[in-house]
Amino acid sequence: MFSDREVKVSDTIETILKETRVFPPPEGFSKAAWQGDSASYQKLWSSSQEDPIGFWQTAAENIHWFQKWQKVLQWDEPFSKWFVGARTNAAYNCLDRHLEKHGDKTALLFEGEDGKVDTWTYRRLHSEVCRLSNVIEKDLKLKAGDTATIYLPLMPEAIVAMLACARVGVVHSVIFAGFAAHAIRDRVLDAESKVIFTTDIGYRRGQILELKQTVDAAVTETPCVKSVVVLRRRDTTKLGPKDLDWKDLLSRQTPEHTAQPFDAEQPLFYLYTSGTTGKPKGIVHTTGGYLVGTATTAKWVFDLKPDDIYWCTADIGWITGHSYVVYGLLANAATCLIYEGNLMYPDAGRIWEIIDKHKATILYTAPTAIRSFMRAGDAVPAKYSLKSLRLLGTVGEPINPEAWMWYHTQIGKGRCPIVDTWWQTETGAILISALPGVTSLKPGSATRPFPGIKADIVDEKGNSCGPNEGGYLVIRHPWPSMLRTIHKDPNRFKETYWNKFKGLYFTGDGAHKDQDGYFWIKGRVDDVINVSGHRLGTMEIESALVSHPSVAEAAVVGRPDELKGQSIVAFVTPRDGSDLKDLQKKLKDHVVQEIGSIARPDEIKFTKTLPKTRSGKIMRRLLKDLAAGKEITGDTTTLENPGLVEFIQ
Ligand code: WTA
């Protein structure tokens, strides 16, 4: 049942500028919060702006180091090293150091789509990670610095695999288990992974996903992969020549393993994300700074307390899953709920049912999901108590004030603060967010930078913008969890993030700051689109389209979408003589085949030619306007053919 409520994704800029509602932190919340006293927090924040290095140095005291640093930051613009000379181990920080006090505490509370629950204590998680670490070292013979790919759905073993790699210094590259074989192949080859950890099947919307089949198809083209470790969930699954049985390998290893200290700058993982060219980029995160950034932000932004049951609905295939399901949370000895399945299956109340069942206290999800719940009608969450919730969070895309208000009233019942957290795969950790005990909230604003983060809005020349003046979001000072480079492509790293403004990290987002210093993020200003909180490169989809024999040329743009934030519209010039019958469907399927279903175009329009500038560049601005049904405005004088784009019926 859909309510007739109008769900708008992005209230117009005018509405946002007129947004005047302010929600101060509830008194009871502030009293108990880690950061709950506004005056002392303001002091801490101001001094962190003066001395970010000092702030992060203090924050680093909450991490276990086998050896302390000689220097906090070494900055050879744009390359940074944090906690130089220090030695640490990410898995030790997430597991071993908690065992004495929290060995019997639940680390992971796993619920399958079928409703079955499996509880993993810190001790159990530690034992499994140790066994797999032994497998990696003794059976698979990987060494620190080697790479392994993880292609697993959101299940405890995926986290076991990540932590086991981290424990032995193997760099993990997690690939979202919705990506298709070609996308896996490209990422595995770029990372030069020697091993893939996977499972035979996954479960989603009552269907079985044949994950191993996808990996099998990818592996035929990845000679670097020596073994595939398969977690068999179905007895009948057959293993091929490169395959090894996960359970069998683990059963032959002991649950004892000593974590070795690694350099703070040891790469912890590569995570592939979309950029403005066809090729996804392997974002490199290292160990020490990443742990400091994620652990500190997780504790303060989510105000984590020992009894919290924290639920982040993101998959481990994305940065949110890395930082705020795994590392930041386990480093704080938190209890994390994880769920393998669709949040609205078998009905729209599933998410609320899970919250009541496990008495979740913190919920962290994406605006797109909130808009879908909102669309299902207020009657759905009204059937549940939701009493256990004390804090709500959002991430991944701008949240429109209307969805914010719905989340606040219908889910938070007016009592739970909302942390709207702005960050990126590249930033590793949250950079702009409210701290729930001290920040007054404004619906639609990510509020203020985290302590130690010097965020700003600048104009085209790199000068700071005034209040309410739109510009580019930049970061003025390095921070510990920042990406170190793009794997194998330091030039692209420089060009993408550091060349637009001298000495400033360019985020790719447009934003403005209001008179109170609150940040309002508008979205990407480059050729990256954000579909349901998933980041996609338009060029990546274009490359997939032109690899089809019937396509001569393609241009992909985002169109504002009330539910998904943006939807994907492709303008395609078919090759002469192509049969147009069913071609739209065929091309959509082709993109799914090449990248995965998250990249399926919502609409394909056939055109005789694509509008280009005289220098041969596709006029995306014009196509964006066309896709959005807007009148063509602005300067089209540089257009080669200033006439209309001619559609083929
Ligand atoms: C967008 C996800 C507005 C932004 C953690 C950014 C947001 C991109 C917010 C990064 C937010 C993320 N408000 N926009 N709270 N959070 N974004 O790498 O455009 O998947 O650049 O990281 O998502 O997406 P990514």
mmCIF file of N, CA and C and ligand atoms in Angstrom, residues 273 318-320 364 394-399 420-426 432 446 507-509 521-524 530 533-535, ligand 1:
data_model
loop_
_atom_site.group_PDB
_atom_site.id
_atom_site.type_symbol
_atom_site.label_atom_id
_atom_site.label_comp_id
_atom_site.label_asym_id
_atom_site.label_seq_id
_atom_site.Cartn_x
_atom_site.Cartn_y
_atom_site.Cartn_z
ATOM 1 N N THR A 273 35.948 2.293 -6.289
ATOM 2 C CA THR A 273 34.784 3.177 -6.348
ATOM 3 C C THR A 273 34.776 3.884 -7.690
ATOM 4 N N TRP A 318 30.627 -1.679 0.525
ATOM 5 C CA TRP A 318 30.797 -0.228 0.417
ATOM 6 C C TRP A 318 31.626 0.264 1.588
ATOM 7 N N ILE A 319 32.074 1.499 1.490
ATOM 8 C CA ILE A 319 32.916 2.043 2.560
ATOM 9 C C ILE A 319 32.150 2.101 3.883
ATOM 10 N N THR A 320 30.850 2.372 3.819
ATOM 11 C CA THR A 320 30.089 2.458 5.072
ATOM 12 C C THR A 320 30.164 1.130 5.830
ATOM 13 N N TYR A 364 21.419 3.219 11.463
ATOM 14 C CA TYR A 364 22.179 4.037 10.499
ATOM 15 C C TYR A 364 21.818 3.543 9.108
ATOM 16 N N THR A 394 21.957 8.922 9.048
ATOM 17 C CA THR A 394 21.811 8.750 7.601
ATOM 18 C C THR A 394 23.147 8.998 6.929
ATOM 19 N N VAL A 395 23.289 8.421 5.744
ATOM 20 C CA VAL A 395 24.543 8.547 4.995
ATOM 21 C C VAL A 395 24.323 8.245 3.521
ATOM 22 N N GLY A 396 25.176 8.808 2.689
ATOM 23 C CA GLY A 396 25.251 8.378 1.300
ATOM 24 C C GLY A 396 24.739 9.377 0.290
ATOM 25 N N GLU A 397 23.857 10.262 0.699
ATOM 26 C CA GLU A 397 23.267 11.229 -0.230
ATOM 27 C C GLU A 397 22.591 12.303 0.617
ATOM 28 N N PRO A 398 22.291 13.428 -0.003
ATOM 29 C CA PRO A 398 21.597 14.458 0.769
ATOM 30 C C PRO A 398 20.224 13.945 1.211
ATOM 31 N N ILE A 399 19.834 14.288 2.398
ATOM 32 C CA ILE A 399 18.474 13.921 2.826
ATOM 33 C C ILE A 399 17.605 15.165 2.719
ATOM 34 N N ASP A 420 23.192 13.251 10.430
ATOM 35 C CA ASP A 420 23.317 13.203 8.971
ATOM 36 C C ASP A 420 24.815 13.306 8.699
ATOM 37 N N THR A 421 25.395 12.194 8.259
ATOM 38 C CA THR A 421 26.858 12.104 8.208
ATOM 39 C C THR A 421 27.356 12.244 6.782
ATOM 40 N N TRP A 422 28.175 13.235 6.534
ATOM 41 C CA TRP A 422 28.759 13.393 5.194
ATOM 42 C C TRP A 422 30.181 12.845 5.186
ATOM 43 N N TRP A 423 30.456 12.014 4.219
ATOM 44 C CA TRP A 423 31.811 11.513 4.013
ATOM 45 C C TRP A 423 31.857 10.747 2.706
ATOM 46 N N GLN A 424 32.990 10.136 2.391
ATOM 47 C CA GLN A 424 33.195 9.463 1.102
ATOM 48 C C GLN A 424 34.104 8.246 1.277
ATOM 49 N N THR A 425 34.108 7.393 0.260
ATOM 50 C CA THR A 425 35.043 6.262 0.250
ATOM 51 C C THR A 425 36.452 6.791 0.522
ATOM 52 N N GLU A 426 36.769 7.910 -0.097
ATOM 53 C CA GLU A 426 38.110 8.478 0.006
ATOM 54 C C GLU A 426 38.430 9.006 1.392
ATOM 55 N N ILE A 432 31.862 15.293 8.261
ATOM 56 C CA ILE A 432 30.916 16.332 8.675
ATOM 57 C C ILE A 432 29.692 15.635 9.263
ATOM 58 N N ALA A 446 24.083 18.494 7.098
ATOM 59 C CA ALA A 446 24.999 17.558 7.783
ATOM 60 C C ALA A 446 25.659 18.261 8.979
ATOM 61 N N THR A 507 36.480 17.535 -2.968
ATOM 62 C CA THR A 507 35.601 16.393 -2.692
ATOM 63 C C THR A 507 34.764 15.971 -3.895
ATOM 64 N N GLY A 508 34.573 16.903 -4.850
ATOM 65 C CA GLY A 508 33.665 16.595 -5.971
ATOM 66 C C GLY A 508 32.226 16.960 -5.644
ATOM 67 N N ASP A 509 31.975 17.508 -4.448
ATOM 68 C CA ASP A 509 30.610 17.881 -4.056
ATOM 69 C C ASP A 509 30.412 19.399 -4.071
ATOM 70 N N ILE A 521 24.933 19.985 1.895
ATOM 71 C CA ILE A 521 25.576 19.354 0.742
ATOM 72 C C ILE A 521 24.548 19.173 -0.368
ATOM 73 N N LYS A 522 24.897 19.635 -1.565
ATOM 74 C CA LYS A 522 23.931 19.531 -2.672
ATOM 75 C C LYS A 522 24.131 18.265 -3.483
ATOM 76 N N GLY A 523 25.348 17.775 -3.580
ATOM 77 C CA GLY A 523 25.589 16.576 -4.387
ATOM 78 C C GLY A 523 26.772 16.785 -5.307
ATOM 79 N N ARG A 524 27.002 15.813 -6.171
ATOM 80 C CA ARG A 524 28.205 15.804 -6.996
ATOM 81 C C ARG A 524 28.178 16.908 -8.047
ATOM 82 N N ASN A 530 24.610 9.491 -8.133
ATOM 83 C CA ASN A 530 24.338 8.830 -6.872
ATOM 84 C C ASN A 530 22.934 8.225 -6.961
ATOM 85 N N GLY A 533 21.909 6.073 -3.169
ATOM 86 C CA GLY A 533 23.054 6.101 -2.260
ATOM 87 C C GLY A 533 24.242 5.326 -2.799
ATOM 88 N N HIS A 534 24.132 4.747 -3.989
ATOM 89 C CA HIS A 534 25.267 4.056 -4.599
ATOM 90 C C HIS A 534 25.918 4.958 -5.619
ATOM 91 N N ARG A 535 27.216 4.982 -5.538
ATOM 92 C CA ARG A 535 27.957 5.893 -6.382
ATOM 93 C C ARG A 535 28.316 5.206 -7.696
HETATM 94 C C1 WTA B 1 27.437 11.703 -1.166
HETATM 95 C C2 WTA B 1 29.537 7.111 1.042
HETATM 96 C C3 WTA B 1 24.956 14.485 1.212
HETATM 97 C C4 WTA B 1 28.398 12.793 -1.604
HETATM 98 C C5 WTA B 1 29.875 7.295 2.526
HETATM 99 C C6 WTA B 1 29.732 12.090 -1.560
HETATM 100 C C7 WTA B 1 26.336 12.686 0.874
HETATM 101 C C8 WTA B 1 29.375 10.699 -2.006
HETATM 102 C C9 WTA B 1 26.268 12.356 2.253
HETATM 103 C C10 WTA B 1 30.340 9.661 -1.503
HETATM 104 C C11 WTA B 1 25.446 13.172 3.091
HETATM 105 C C12 WTA B 1 27.580 10.946 1.237
HETATM 106 N N1 WTA B 1 24.822 14.228 2.526
HETATM 107 N N2 WTA B 1 25.688 13.741 0.374
HETATM 108 N N3 WTA B 1 25.286 12.927 4.385
HETATM 109 N N4 WTA B 1 27.051 11.272 2.438
HETATM 110 N N5 WTA B 1 27.150 11.782 0.290
HETATM 111 O O1 WTA B 1 32.077 7.205 -1.706
HETATM 112 O O2 WTA B 1 28.073 13.175 -2.919
HETATM 113 O O3 WTA B 1 29.900 5.917 -1.715
HETATM 114 O O4 WTA B 1 30.700 12.676 -2.403
HETATM 115 O O5 WTA B 1 30.685 7.206 0.286
HETATM 116 O O6 WTA B 1 28.070 10.475 -1.464
HETATM 117 O O7 WTA B 1 29.875 8.374 -1.796
HETATM 118 P P1 WTA B 1 30.663 7.104 -1.294
#
